[in-house]
Every structure is written in structure tokens, then in C-alpha cells.
Amino acid sequence: MLGSIAPEQLMQEIAHQHLFNQFWLSVFFVIPMVLVARAVVAGTRYSAILIIVVFGLAMGYLMVATGVSEPGLSDFPMLGMVAQTTIVALTATFFVGGQELRRIFLGEEVLQDQSVSYATEQVFLGTGRTQVIFIARAFLMLLGIGAGTAVILDTVPDTSLGRYYPLIAYMGLVIAVILIDYKATIANTRTYLHKGVAEIIAIMAVLGAGYLIAVWVSPLIALPQIFFVMLIAAGVGALLYRWEHGPAVRCLLFAGIPVVLAANFIIGGSRIGEAFALSGMDAVMAYGFFGQVFWMFGGIALLVFFGRTAATWNLGPGMAGALSHAGLTGACTAGDLGETASRRAPIMINIPFFGHIFVFSILAVSMEQGRLLMVPSVIVAVLGLGLTLYALRNLASARGDDAREVKALMQFSFGWQLTAVFGGLLLLAVANMSVANAMMATSSAMSHFGLFAAIQGGMAGPESQALIAFIFAMPFLVHPLVFFMFGRAMENDGQMPRLAVYVLALIGAAGVGVSMVLSLGAA
């Protein structure tokens, strides 16, 4: 029977099957992982992100160890597509952050959104009916928007799936638009669907504009696409501060980051053996691990001791913004740390992105020269430290006033981010670590979405681009400790244990010192 089929026809049929196999395999890898992670933490105050870390790294490692694939999982390009859509998930968060900034700075009052009431019956342990729909829709929307934007901008990669990008975009977006939970109570279904379509078009337009501006200004300064996407999305959010969210923004806020991280950690886990074999990676991973402990709990220690607050609704959003922290951002926006933290987090993660003009401009020139620009880095680090101290004084005097707390946390997020990024880069430069490795280590130590997305885009070279998924994932092993502490705080009426925070900050500082010694030994 097979002998009667022409070779060209046979290859075409295999290619068609490959497309749908990739789709269902990606669905099988990602969506069940998110659901299982939510089931594991059901009934607790802990975030599903920490379970996604462990399961994702383990799955990626086993896929290589058992011979199913090779490091990087090049046999699963659609999984790679999902992993590359970090910027899509963040665009929705930037938009909401812009809305919140407008409301706070101008004192705008907006009535509570009552356009949708979710169906809360549990389909899986820890996940309600509407939430399951959100997770599935987020997966499809990330694929559809990622593929559609690539087709429009003519940036389709040269992979086995490249020719199918228009079809992937069509399938993802059409199914995502009509995938609505019919048991949810919606005030006006037609308006709700129209809002979803408008939000998808707006997100693609923002991504396209950010890319074109980045290309346009690249001869002057090598700022990544995500910087301009943040500015545009936050600006649109400030203009449309009364916009009641449609299905696109709702699902990306709830499930966008967990879905993206699940795909990234699977790919990162596949590179575990490869990364450990490379010279100098032990220092990068050591700094990523202990730097995460130091910058996270060091920042919390400052907020507790000098800012006089141990409340999770301050500490969670403050540190999510200060470190552009992927895990805490996901935990806050998903509501794991309470409604106040969920409302404040989109504001905080927007603020430090204004400092990215320093981060990316200095790092771009540093990459060209092959060494860190010391004088500008010292200046920015000192400015960041000064702003941090100013913010702590304002937070201590806020005395529970919501507007004053938010403004102080915005100042802290900006100041501590500059301190952590450039303070860390300066420490690593003193330890003779290369600029590319220092960028990976810094992104890893802070779980910094901006640097991660920039390195994913090739800013630090092809080797760093290949390794960043694993290097970025490793410090997420600290996240069980981070979320354990926040979980204990939530069980203690939202108050963080103070002594434990101080001890962990000291352990992190000692570990950073060890990583510098390792880097000096490898130089």
C-alpha cells in the first residue's frame, strides 16, 4: 500500500501529522502540569508556581535522560513557541498596571467590575470550571498571538513548523475567542466576546509597535522589544482606565505566566546535564541560587526592619516589582497572596521597567566592549540605593494609608531593582565573570522577566540564548522556600516571620560571597 504513494505525498502527510502531534503533545505537557500543580497546593496558601518548577525541570531532564529528545527539545518546536511567548503574557499585565497607575495618581474611582461571575464548581482539585477554561484559553491565545505576530512582522523562525504559523495562529485565536464557560454568569455575552477580540487585536498591535520601534532605535541604543511594549501597554491602560476586562486579559492575567513558565521549565530541565558540563557555569548557578536568597530576603529584611511592615500585601507586590520576579508576580496576579496584593502587583512590576533604559543601554554597550561599563554602573547603583532608603522612610511613615503605601512601594521597587541589578553586576565584574554570564546570573538571581526576555531574544549571544531557560529555572528551586515563607505569613494573618527573614538574608549574603570565589577560580 505504501509503495503506491509517491515519496512527496508521503512526506507531506507526515508533515501534516507532525503539526497536530506537536499541538497535542504541547497540550499534554503544559496544561496538565498547571492543573496538577494547582491540585497539589489546593487548600494551602502556597503558590502553584513552585510545583510547576519541580515538575517542569524533572520532565525536561527525564525526556533527555530516557532518549526521547535532546537538550533544548528541538523535537518539540511548538513547546518552544509557547516558551517564547513571555512577552505576550506580560503585555496584559502591563495594561492592567497602567490602569491602576492612572487610578492611584489621579484618584480616579472605578466601580467594581460585575460584568462576569465565574462558575466556581471544582472540575479538578483546586481549579474551578471557569479557571480550567482560562488555562486552556491562555495556552491557545499564547500560541495564536505568538504565531500571528510573527507572521505579520515576518519573523517566522526557520523550523519544521515555520510554514504552519498562519494555520497555528488561526486555530489558536479562533478557538480561544469562542472558548467561553457557558456556566459563568455574563451580563452581556456578545459584548464580552467583542471585548475579547478587541483585546487580542490590541495585544498584537502593541507587540508589533514595540518590535518596530526597537528595530528603529537599534542603531542608537539596543533596547529590547519588551521595553517599548511595556511603555505602550501601560500608556493604553492609563487611557482606558475604565475598561472592564474581557476574556483575553482575564485569562492571561490568571494563567498566562504559569503556562509560559511550565513550557520554559520543561525546556530548561532538558539542559541540566549540558549546563553543568560547561566551564564557569558553577559560579553562574551559585550566584543565581544564593543571589535569589540574598536579594529576595535582603529586600524583605529592609522592608520589615526599616519600612516597619511585615504584611504580605506590601512584601509580595514590593518584591515582585523590585526583582521583576516571575514567581511572585504569578502568585500575586493569581490571587495567592490576597486581593490587595493581586491589585498592587501589576503596578509594581511596571515601575522598574522604566529603569530598563539604564539596564539595557549599559549592558548593550558592555556586550560590544566585552566588559561591564564600571562608572555608569556605579552611578546607577548608588542612585538606586539612595531611592531605596528614601522609599523605606516613606513606607515607615505611611501608617497603613493605601495610597501612601503604594507610592512608597513603587519607589522601593524602582530603587531596589537598580541596586540589585547593578550591584550584582558590579560584584560579578569584580569576580571576573564575563558580561554574558553575568547577565544570565543576574536574570537568574532575581527571576527577572525583563532580562530573561532580552536574553531569550539573543541580547547576550547564542550560547546564553540556549542556556537561559535552564539557568533561569535553577533558582526557582529557592521558590519553595520563598513561597513557604509567604505561605506561613498568610497563615499568620498575613504577617511575615521576622527572625527567619534576617537569617535567610545572611545565608544569601554568604552564598553570594562563595559564588564570587568560584568565579575568580574559574577566571
Short mmCIF file of C-alpha atoms in Angstrom, two decimals:
data_model
loop_
_atom_site.label_atom_id
_atom_site.label_comp_id
_atom_site.label_asym_id
_atom_site.label_seq_id
_atom_site.Cartn_x
_atom_site.Cartn_y
_atom_site.Cartn_z
CA MET A 1 0.00 0.00 0.00
CA LEU A 2 2.80 2.40 0.96
CA GLY A 3 4.60 1.56 -2.31
CA SER A 4 1.79 3.12 -4.32
CA ILE A 5 2.20 6.50 -2.55
CA ALA A 6 4.63 8.98 -4.08
CA PRO A 7 7.51 10.00 -1.74
CA GLU A 8 6.48 13.67 -1.94
CA GLN A 9 2.91 12.82 -0.92
CA LEU A 10 4.14 10.60 1.91
CA MET A 11 6.41 13.36 3.27
CA GLN A 12 3.56 15.87 3.10
CA GLU A 13 1.24 13.57 5.05
CA ILE A 14 3.96 13.02 7.67
CA ALA A 15 4.43 16.80 7.96
CA HIS A 16 0.70 17.32 8.46
CA GLN A 17 0.62 14.66 11.17
CA HIS A 18 3.69 16.26 12.74
CA LEU A 19 1.79 19.55 13.16
CA PHE A 20 -1.13 18.02 15.03
CA ASN A 21 1.13 15.69 17.03
CA GLN A 22 3.08 18.75 18.18
CA PHE A 23 -0.09 20.51 19.20
CA TRP A 24 -1.46 17.65 21.28
CA LEU A 25 1.92 16.87 22.84
CA SER A 26 2.30 20.52 23.88
CA VAL A 27 -1.21 20.50 25.36
CA PHE A 28 -0.38 17.29 27.22
CA PHE A 29 2.88 18.69 28.61
CA VAL A 30 1.68 22.10 29.74
CA ILE A 31 -2.00 22.13 30.74
CA PRO A 32 -1.97 19.01 32.97
CA MET A 33 1.17 20.32 34.68
CA VAL A 34 -0.59 23.55 35.63
CA LEU A 35 -3.69 21.64 36.81
CA VAL A 36 -1.64 19.15 38.85
CA ALA A 37 0.37 21.97 40.41
CA ARG A 38 -2.84 23.71 41.49
CA ALA A 39 -4.16 20.43 42.90
CA VAL A 40 -1.00 19.87 44.97
CA VAL A 41 -1.31 23.27 46.66
CA ALA A 42 -5.12 23.18 46.96
CA GLY A 43 -6.26 24.08 50.45
CA THR A 44 -2.94 25.75 51.31
CA ARG A 45 -1.62 29.30 50.98
CA TYR A 46 1.24 28.22 48.72
CA SER A 47 1.58 29.06 45.05
CA ALA A 48 1.30 26.52 42.23
CA ILE A 49 4.40 28.07 40.63
CA LEU A 50 6.78 26.17 42.93
CA ILE A 51 5.24 22.82 41.89
CA ILE A 52 5.48 23.81 38.22
CA VAL A 53 9.21 24.43 38.78
CA VAL A 54 9.90 20.97 40.17
CA PHE A 55 7.67 19.08 37.73
CA GLY A 56 8.89 21.05 34.71
CA LEU A 57 12.60 20.59 35.41
CA ALA A 58 12.08 16.89 36.19
CA MET A 59 10.10 16.28 32.99
CA GLY A 60 12.65 18.06 30.80
CA TYR A 61 15.54 16.16 32.38
CA LEU A 62 13.79 12.79 32.01
CA MET A 63 12.95 13.43 28.36
CA VAL A 64 16.66 13.76 27.61
CA ALA A 65 17.83 11.06 30.04
CA THR A 66 15.46 8.49 28.51
CA GLY A 67 16.42 9.37 24.93
CA VAL A 68 13.05 10.86 23.98
CA SER A 69 14.70 14.09 22.86
CA GLU A 70 17.94 16.08 23.07
CA PRO A 71 18.91 19.14 25.14
CA GLY A 72 16.74 22.09 24.14
CA LEU A 73 13.90 19.78 22.99
CA SER A 74 14.29 20.79 19.36
CA ASP A 75 11.99 17.86 18.51
CA PHE A 76 9.16 19.78 20.17
CA PRO A 77 9.15 23.18 18.41
CA MET A 78 5.57 24.04 19.43
CA LEU A 79 6.54 23.73 23.09
CA GLY A 80 9.34 26.17 22.27
CA MET A 81 6.77 28.51 20.72
CA VAL A 82 4.83 28.62 23.99
CA ALA A 83 8.04 29.20 25.96
CA GLN A 84 8.88 32.20 23.75
CA THR A 85 5.58 33.99 24.48
CA THR A 86 6.68 35.50 27.81
CA ILE A 87 6.20 38.97 26.35
CA VAL A 88 2.57 38.19 25.38
CA ALA A 89 1.65 37.25 28.94
CA LEU A 90 3.38 40.35 30.28
CA THR A 91 1.58 42.70 27.87
CA ALA A 92 -1.74 42.08 29.62
CA THR A 93 -0.09 42.68 32.99
CA PHE A 94 1.41 45.97 31.78
CA PHE A 95 -2.02 47.11 30.55
CA VAL A 96 -3.63 46.43 33.93
CA GLY A 97 -0.69 48.13 35.64
CA GLY A 98 -1.31 51.25 33.56
CA GLN A 99 -4.95 51.25 34.60
CA GLU A 100 -4.02 51.01 38.28
CA LEU A 101 -1.39 53.77 37.96
CA ARG A 102 -3.98 56.15 36.47
CA ARG A 103 -6.47 55.37 39.23
CA ILE A 104 -3.92 55.91 42.00
CA PHE A 105 -2.12 59.02 40.75
CA LEU A 106 -5.27 60.86 39.68
CA GLY A 107 -7.52 59.45 42.38
CA GLU A 108 -9.95 58.03 39.81
CA GLU A 109 -12.79 55.98 41.30
CA VAL A 110 -13.99 52.99 39.27
CA LEU A 111 -16.99 50.85 40.17
CA GLN A 112 -16.31 47.19 40.87
CA ASP A 113 -16.49 45.03 37.74
CA GLN A 114 -19.68 42.97 37.91
CA SER A 115 -19.89 42.04 34.23
CA VAL A 116 -18.88 38.40 34.87
CA SER A 117 -19.42 35.96 37.74
CA TYR A 118 -17.23 32.87 37.48
CA ALA A 119 -18.51 29.30 37.85
CA THR A 120 -16.74 28.09 41.00
CA GLU A 121 -17.60 24.37 40.96
CA GLN A 122 -14.37 22.36 41.01
CA VAL A 123 -13.64 20.38 37.85
CA PHE A 124 -10.20 19.39 39.15
CA LEU A 125 -8.98 19.62 42.72
CA GLY A 126 -8.08 23.27 43.37
CA THR A 127 -9.36 24.53 39.99
CA GLY A 128 -12.86 25.76 39.25
CA ARG A 129 -14.72 25.35 35.99
CA THR A 130 -14.08 28.86 34.68
CA GLN A 131 -10.43 28.64 35.76
CA VAL A 132 -9.95 25.48 33.66
CA ILE A 133 -11.32 27.40 30.67
CA PHE A 134 -8.93 30.27 31.42
CA ILE A 135 -5.93 27.90 31.44
CA ALA A 136 -6.92 26.27 28.13
CA ARG A 137 -7.71 29.63 26.55
CA ALA A 138 -4.42 31.13 27.74
CA PHE A 139 -2.49 28.28 26.10
CA LEU A 140 -4.33 28.74 22.80
CA MET A 141 -4.08 32.52 22.93
CA LEU A 142 -0.33 32.47 23.59
CA LEU A 143 0.16 30.19 20.60
CA GLY A 144 -2.18 32.19 18.37
CA ILE A 145 -0.85 35.64 19.25
CA GLY A 146 2.77 34.47 19.11
CA ALA A 147 2.35 32.87 15.70
CA GLY A 148 0.14 35.63 14.29
CA THR A 149 2.52 38.40 15.37
CA ALA A 150 5.47 36.52 13.85
CA VAL A 151 3.62 36.18 10.52
CA ILE A 152 2.66 39.87 10.43
CA LEU A 153 6.19 41.05 11.33
CA ASP A 154 7.83 38.48 9.01
CA THR A 155 9.85 36.99 11.89
CA VAL A 156 8.75 33.38 11.47
CA PRO A 157 11.66 31.13 12.52
CA ASP A 158 13.18 28.59 10.17
CA THR A 159 11.84 25.48 11.92
CA SER A 160 9.78 22.49 10.89
CA LEU A 161 6.66 24.37 11.99
CA GLY A 162 7.52 27.68 10.33
CA ARG A 163 5.34 27.10 7.27
CA TYR A 164 2.36 26.34 9.51
CA TYR A 165 2.46 29.56 11.54
CA PRO A 166 -0.58 31.09 9.75
CA LEU A 167 -2.60 27.95 10.49
CA ILE A 168 -1.41 27.83 14.11
CA ALA A 169 -2.38 31.48 14.55
CA TYR A 170 -5.80 30.88 13.01
CA MET A 171 -6.54 27.78 15.09
CA GLY A 172 -5.27 29.26 18.33
CA LEU A 173 -7.10 32.56 18.05
CA VAL A 174 -10.41 31.27 16.69
CA ILE A 175 -10.73 28.56 19.34
CA ALA A 176 -9.61 30.96 22.08
CA VAL A 177 -12.26 33.52 21.09
CA ILE A 178 -15.16 31.05 21.25
CA LEU A 179 -13.89 29.13 24.31
CA ILE A 180 -16.19 30.68 26.91
CA ASP A 181 -17.51 28.95 30.02
CA TYR A 182 -21.25 28.76 29.39
CA LYS A 183 -21.92 28.23 33.11
CA ALA A 184 -20.31 31.55 34.04
CA THR A 185 -22.82 34.38 34.50
CA ILE A 186 -22.10 37.05 31.88
CA ALA A 187 -24.07 40.29 31.81
CA ASN A 188 -23.80 40.69 28.03
CA THR A 189 -22.26 37.73 26.18
CA ARG A 190 -21.95 39.48 22.81
CA THR A 191 -20.17 42.49 24.34
CA TYR A 192 -17.92 40.14 26.31
CA LEU A 193 -16.90 38.28 23.12
CA HIS A 194 -16.32 41.53 21.26
CA LYS A 195 -14.07 42.72 24.07
CA GLY A 196 -12.04 39.54 23.77
CA VAL A 197 -11.49 40.10 20.04
CA ALA A 198 -10.58 43.76 20.62
CA GLU A 199 -8.09 42.80 23.34
CA ILE A 200 -6.39 40.22 21.11
CA ILE A 201 -6.05 42.75 18.28
CA ALA A 202 -4.74 45.37 20.71
CA ILE A 203 -2.14 42.99 22.18
CA MET A 204 -0.87 42.08 18.71
CA ALA A 205 -0.76 45.76 17.75
CA VAL A 206 1.22 46.64 20.88
CA LEU A 207 3.67 43.78 20.25
CA GLY A 208 4.11 44.85 16.65
CA ALA A 209 4.63 48.52 17.55
CA GLY A 210 7.15 47.57 20.26
CA TYR A 211 9.13 45.45 17.80
CA LEU A 212 9.18 48.11 15.07
CA ILE A 213 10.27 50.86 17.49
CA ALA A 214 13.02 48.60 18.87
CA VAL A 215 14.30 47.99 15.34
CA TRP A 216 14.07 51.70 14.51
CA VAL A 217 16.11 52.87 17.52
CA SER A 218 18.59 49.96 17.45
CA PRO A 219 21.30 52.00 15.66
CA LEU A 220 21.23 54.44 18.60
CA ILE A 221 20.53 52.16 21.57
CA ALA A 222 19.89 48.41 21.74
CA LEU A 223 16.69 48.39 23.79
CA PRO A 224 14.67 45.16 23.56
CA GLN A 225 11.11 44.91 22.31
CA ILE A 226 9.74 44.31 25.81
CA PHE A 227 10.77 47.80 26.97
CA PHE A 228 8.63 49.55 24.36
CA VAL A 229 5.80 47.05 24.77
CA MET A 230 5.72 47.96 28.47
CA LEU A 231 5.54 51.69 27.73
CA ILE A 232 2.80 51.35 25.12
CA ALA A 233 0.68 48.84 27.04
CA ALA A 234 0.89 50.84 30.28
CA GLY A 235 0.03 54.02 28.37
CA VAL A 236 -3.02 52.40 26.77
CA GLY A 237 -4.07 51.12 30.19
CA ALA A 238 -3.81 54.64 31.64
CA LEU A 239 -6.02 55.99 28.84
CA LEU A 240 -8.56 53.16 29.13
CA TYR A 241 -8.60 53.05 32.91
CA ARG A 242 -12.36 52.36 32.96
CA TRP A 243 -12.10 49.36 30.61
CA GLU A 244 -13.73 46.27 32.11
CA HIS A 245 -11.59 43.29 31.17
CA GLY A 246 -12.75 40.89 28.51
CA PRO A 247 -11.85 37.19 28.25
CA ALA A 248 -8.40 37.77 26.72
CA VAL A 249 -6.99 39.93 29.51
CA ARG A 250 -8.71 37.87 32.21
CA CYS A 251 -7.23 34.56 31.08
CA LEU A 252 -3.72 35.97 30.52
CA LEU A 253 -3.71 37.53 33.98
CA PHE A 254 -4.81 34.30 35.59
CA ALA A 255 -2.93 31.65 33.59
CA GLY A 256 -0.55 33.34 31.15
CA ILE A 257 2.55 33.32 33.36
CA PRO A 258 2.04 29.76 34.76
CA VAL A 259 1.61 28.38 31.22
CA VAL A 260 4.70 30.19 29.91
CA LEU A 261 6.79 29.11 32.90
CA ALA A 262 5.68 25.48 32.57
CA ALA A 263 6.94 25.38 28.97
CA ASN A 264 10.18 27.18 29.87
CA PHE A 265 10.99 24.89 32.78
CA ILE A 266 10.46 21.75 30.68
CA ILE A 267 12.95 23.10 28.13
CA GLY A 268 15.26 24.30 30.91
CA GLY A 269 15.21 20.88 32.56
CA SER A 270 16.38 19.30 29.32
CA ARG A 271 19.63 21.28 29.57
CA ILE A 272 20.56 20.30 33.13
CA GLY A 273 23.35 17.91 32.10
CA GLU A 274 24.61 20.26 29.39
CA ALA A 275 24.81 23.28 31.68
CA PHE A 276 26.76 21.51 34.42
CA ALA A 277 29.35 20.40 31.87
CA LEU A 278 30.20 23.97 30.77
CA SER A 279 33.15 25.80 32.30
CA GLY A 280 32.20 28.67 34.61
CA MET A 281 28.55 27.63 34.94
CA ASP A 282 29.01 26.58 38.57
CA ALA A 283 29.66 30.22 39.53
CA VAL A 284 26.70 31.42 37.43
CA MET A 285 24.34 28.90 39.04
CA ALA A 286 25.72 29.51 42.54
CA TYR A 287 25.14 33.25 42.20
CA GLY A 288 21.70 32.63 40.70
CA PHE A 289 20.73 30.40 43.61
CA PHE A 290 22.18 32.36 46.54
CA GLY A 291 21.62 35.70 44.86
CA GLN A 292 17.93 34.83 44.78
CA VAL A 293 18.02 34.24 48.53
CA PHE A 294 20.02 37.42 49.20
CA TRP A 295 18.18 39.92 47.01
CA MET A 296 14.76 38.49 47.93
CA PHE A 297 15.16 38.16 51.69
CA GLY A 298 17.59 41.06 51.92
CA GLY A 299 14.90 43.27 50.37
CA ILE A 300 12.22 41.83 52.64
CA ALA A 301 14.51 42.40 55.64
CA LEU A 302 14.84 46.08 54.69
CA LEU A 303 11.07 46.44 54.33
CA VAL A 304 10.48 44.74 57.68
CA PHE A 305 13.23 46.49 59.67
CA PHE A 306 13.34 49.98 58.14
CA GLY A 307 9.95 50.10 56.40
CA ARG A 308 8.20 48.77 59.51
CA THR A 309 5.89 46.42 57.65
CA ALA A 310 5.70 42.63 57.64
CA ALA A 311 2.40 42.44 55.72
CA THR A 312 2.31 40.18 52.66
CA TRP A 313 0.20 42.73 50.74
CA ASN A 314 3.25 45.02 50.95
CA LEU A 315 6.08 42.49 50.78
CA GLY A 316 4.68 40.39 47.90
CA PRO A 317 3.98 43.16 45.35
CA GLY A 318 7.02 45.15 46.54
CA MET A 319 9.46 42.31 45.91
CA ALA A 320 7.65 41.18 42.74
CA GLY A 321 8.29 44.67 41.33
CA ALA A 322 11.74 45.19 42.86
CA LEU A 323 13.11 42.00 41.31
CA SER A 324 10.72 41.79 38.32
CA HIS A 325 10.22 38.39 39.95
CA ALA A 326 8.46 35.86 37.74
CA GLY A 327 7.26 33.58 40.54
CA LEU A 328 5.96 36.25 42.90
CA THR A 329 4.35 38.10 40.01
CA GLY A 330 2.45 34.95 39.06
CA ALA A 331 1.49 34.27 42.69
CA CYS A 332 0.24 37.84 43.21
CA THR A 333 -1.73 38.18 39.97
CA ALA A 334 -3.32 34.75 40.52
CA GLY A 335 -4.58 35.94 43.92
CA ASP A 336 -2.45 33.57 46.02
CA LEU A 337 -1.36 36.40 48.33
CA GLY A 338 -4.76 38.05 48.65
CA GLU A 339 -6.84 40.62 46.77
CA THR A 340 -4.75 43.64 47.80
CA ALA A 341 -1.53 42.02 46.57
CA SER A 342 -3.28 41.00 43.35
CA ARG A 343 -4.33 44.62 42.74
CA ARG A 344 -0.93 46.12 43.59
CA ALA A 345 1.36 43.68 41.73
CA PRO A 346 0.62 44.96 38.17
CA ILE A 347 1.56 48.47 39.34
CA MET A 348 4.83 47.40 40.93
CA ILE A 349 6.13 45.35 38.03
CA ASN A 350 5.53 48.29 35.68
CA ILE A 351 7.57 50.81 37.66
CA PRO A 352 11.04 49.16 37.49
CA PHE A 353 10.74 48.77 33.72
CA PHE A 354 11.37 52.49 33.43
CA GLY A 355 14.86 51.68 34.75
CA HIS A 356 15.41 49.29 31.87
CA ILE A 357 16.67 52.17 29.76
CA PHE A 358 19.72 52.13 32.08
CA VAL A 359 19.90 48.34 32.26
CA PHE A 360 19.72 47.60 28.57
CA SER A 361 21.67 50.59 27.29
CA ILE A 362 24.60 49.96 29.66
CA LEU A 363 24.53 46.20 29.04
CA ALA A 364 24.29 46.65 25.26
CA VAL A 365 27.45 48.79 25.21
CA SER A 366 29.10 46.43 27.70
CA MET A 367 28.45 43.45 25.40
CA GLU A 368 30.02 45.37 22.49
CA GLN A 369 33.12 46.22 24.55
CA GLY A 370 33.37 42.82 26.22
CA ARG A 371 33.38 44.23 29.77
CA LEU A 372 30.99 45.99 32.13
CA LEU A 373 30.93 49.80 31.99
CA MET A 374 32.03 50.45 35.57
CA VAL A 375 31.42 54.20 36.06
CA PRO A 376 27.81 54.28 34.78
CA SER A 377 27.07 51.07 36.71
CA VAL A 378 28.38 52.55 39.98
CA ILE A 379 26.36 55.76 39.45
CA VAL A 380 23.10 53.86 38.82
CA ALA A 381 23.71 51.51 41.77
CA VAL A 382 24.27 54.45 44.13
CA LEU A 383 21.15 56.21 42.83
CA GLY A 384 19.17 53.01 43.34
CA LEU A 385 20.39 52.62 46.91
CA GLY A 386 19.50 56.24 47.69
CA LEU A 387 15.99 55.83 46.30
CA THR A 388 15.58 52.61 48.29
CA LEU A 389 16.40 54.37 51.57
CA TYR A 390 14.04 57.23 50.69
CA ALA A 391 11.25 54.74 49.93
CA LEU A 392 11.76 52.89 53.21
CA ARG A 393 11.38 56.14 55.15
CA ASN A 394 8.15 56.94 53.28
CA LEU A 395 6.78 53.45 53.85
CA ALA A 396 7.51 53.63 57.58
CA SER A 397 5.50 56.86 57.80
CA ALA A 398 2.57 55.63 55.65
CA ARG A 399 0.85 54.04 58.67
CA GLY A 400 -1.47 51.83 56.62
CA ASP A 401 -2.68 54.53 54.20
CA ASP A 402 -3.25 52.70 50.89
CA ALA A 403 -2.17 55.46 48.51
CA ARG A 404 0.97 56.32 50.52
CA GLU A 405 1.91 52.65 50.84
CA VAL A 406 1.55 52.09 47.10
CA LYS A 407 3.67 55.15 46.25
CA ALA A 408 6.38 54.10 48.73
CA LEU A 409 6.39 50.56 47.32
CA MET A 410 6.70 51.96 43.79
CA GLN A 411 9.77 53.93 44.91
CA PHE A 412 11.19 50.86 46.63
CA SER A 413 10.57 48.66 43.58
CA PHE A 414 12.47 51.07 41.35
CA GLY A 415 15.32 51.70 43.78
CA TRP A 416 15.91 48.11 44.89
CA GLN A 417 15.77 46.90 41.29
CA LEU A 418 18.56 49.29 40.26
CA THR A 419 20.54 48.32 43.37
CA ALA A 420 20.12 44.58 42.77
CA VAL A 421 20.83 44.66 39.02
CA PHE A 422 23.85 46.95 39.03
CA GLY A 423 25.06 45.99 42.48
CA GLY A 424 25.05 42.38 41.36
CA LEU A 425 26.72 43.15 38.04
CA LEU A 426 29.45 45.11 39.83
CA LEU A 427 30.09 42.23 42.24
CA LEU A 428 30.33 39.77 39.34
CA ALA A 429 32.60 42.13 37.38
CA VAL A 430 34.95 42.28 40.40
CA ALA A 431 34.89 38.46 40.36
CA ASN A 432 35.99 38.48 36.66
CA MET A 433 32.78 36.95 35.30
CA SER A 434 32.08 37.64 31.61
CA VAL A 435 29.31 40.10 30.76
CA ALA A 436 27.16 37.41 29.09
CA ASN A 437 27.43 35.07 32.07
CA ALA A 438 26.83 37.97 34.48
CA MET A 439 23.62 38.83 32.60
CA MET A 440 22.41 35.24 32.92
CA ALA A 441 23.39 35.11 36.59
CA THR A 442 21.64 38.41 37.35
CA SER A 443 18.48 37.42 35.49
CA SER A 444 18.51 34.13 37.37
CA ALA A 445 19.24 35.62 40.80
CA MET A 446 16.27 37.98 40.53
CA SER A 447 13.96 35.76 38.42
CA HIS A 448 13.99 38.93 36.32
CA PHE A 449 11.47 38.71 33.48
CA GLY A 450 12.90 41.69 31.57
CA LEU A 451 16.47 40.36 31.39
CA PHE A 452 15.14 36.86 30.75
CA ALA A 453 13.10 38.04 27.77
CA ALA A 454 16.05 40.08 26.46
CA ILE A 455 18.46 37.13 26.69
CA GLN A 456 15.80 34.91 25.09
CA GLY A 457 15.89 37.39 22.22
CA GLY A 458 19.65 36.95 21.76
CA MET A 459 20.98 40.06 23.53
CA ALA A 460 23.74 38.11 25.30
CA GLY A 461 24.69 35.87 22.37
CA PRO A 462 23.58 32.45 21.09
CA GLU A 463 25.12 30.36 23.91
CA SER A 464 23.32 32.39 26.59
CA GLN A 465 20.15 32.30 24.50
CA ALA A 466 20.29 28.49 24.50
CA LEU A 467 21.07 28.14 28.21
CA ILE A 468 18.90 30.84 29.78
CA ALA A 469 15.82 28.61 30.15
CA PHE A 470 17.75 26.29 32.48
CA ILE A 471 19.84 28.96 34.23
CA PHE A 472 16.69 30.99 34.83
CA ALA A 473 14.89 27.92 36.19
CA MET A 474 17.52 26.79 38.70
CA PRO A 475 16.91 29.49 41.35
CA PHE A 476 13.24 28.61 41.19
CA LEU A 477 14.33 25.77 43.46
CA VAL A 478 14.60 28.56 46.04
CA HIS A 479 10.94 29.32 45.41
CA PRO A 480 9.68 26.54 47.69
CA LEU A 481 11.46 28.43 50.46
CA VAL A 482 10.11 31.79 49.26
CA PHE A 483 6.55 30.53 48.98
CA PHE A 484 6.89 28.58 52.24
CA MET A 485 7.71 31.85 53.99
CA PHE A 486 4.84 33.68 52.28
CA GLY A 487 2.56 30.72 52.99
CA ARG A 488 3.45 30.83 56.69
CA ALA A 489 2.80 34.56 56.61
CA MET A 490 -0.64 34.08 55.04
CA GLU A 491 -1.48 31.55 57.75
CA ASN A 492 -0.31 34.12 60.32
CA ASP A 493 -2.83 36.80 59.28
CA GLY A 494 -0.51 37.98 56.50
CA GLN A 495 2.45 38.78 58.80
CA MET A 496 5.91 37.58 57.71
CA PRO A 497 8.12 35.86 60.38
CA ARG A 498 10.82 38.46 61.07
CA LEU A 499 13.71 36.45 62.56
CA ALA A 500 13.63 33.85 59.77
CA VAL A 501 13.87 36.64 57.17
CA TYR A 502 17.01 38.09 58.79
CA VAL A 503 18.68 34.65 58.96
CA LEU A 504 17.91 33.88 55.32
CA ALA A 505 19.28 37.26 54.20
CA LEU A 506 22.59 36.47 55.95
CA ILE A 507 22.73 32.99 54.36
CA GLY A 508 22.16 34.57 50.95
CA ALA A 509 24.97 37.08 51.51
CA ALA A 510 27.38 34.29 52.44
CA GLY A 511 26.37 32.31 49.33
CA VAL A 512 26.95 35.31 47.06
CA GLY A 513 30.46 35.54 48.51
CA VAL A 514 31.06 31.85 47.68
CA SER A 515 29.87 32.36 44.08
CA MET A 516 32.36 35.23 43.67
CA VAL A 517 35.18 32.96 44.88
CA LEU A 518 34.11 30.29 42.37
CA SER A 519 34.09 32.86 39.57
CA LEU A 520 37.57 34.08 40.49
CA GLY A 521 38.79 30.48 40.49
CA ALA A 522 37.34 29.84 37.03
CA ALA A 523 38.79 33.06 35.53
#
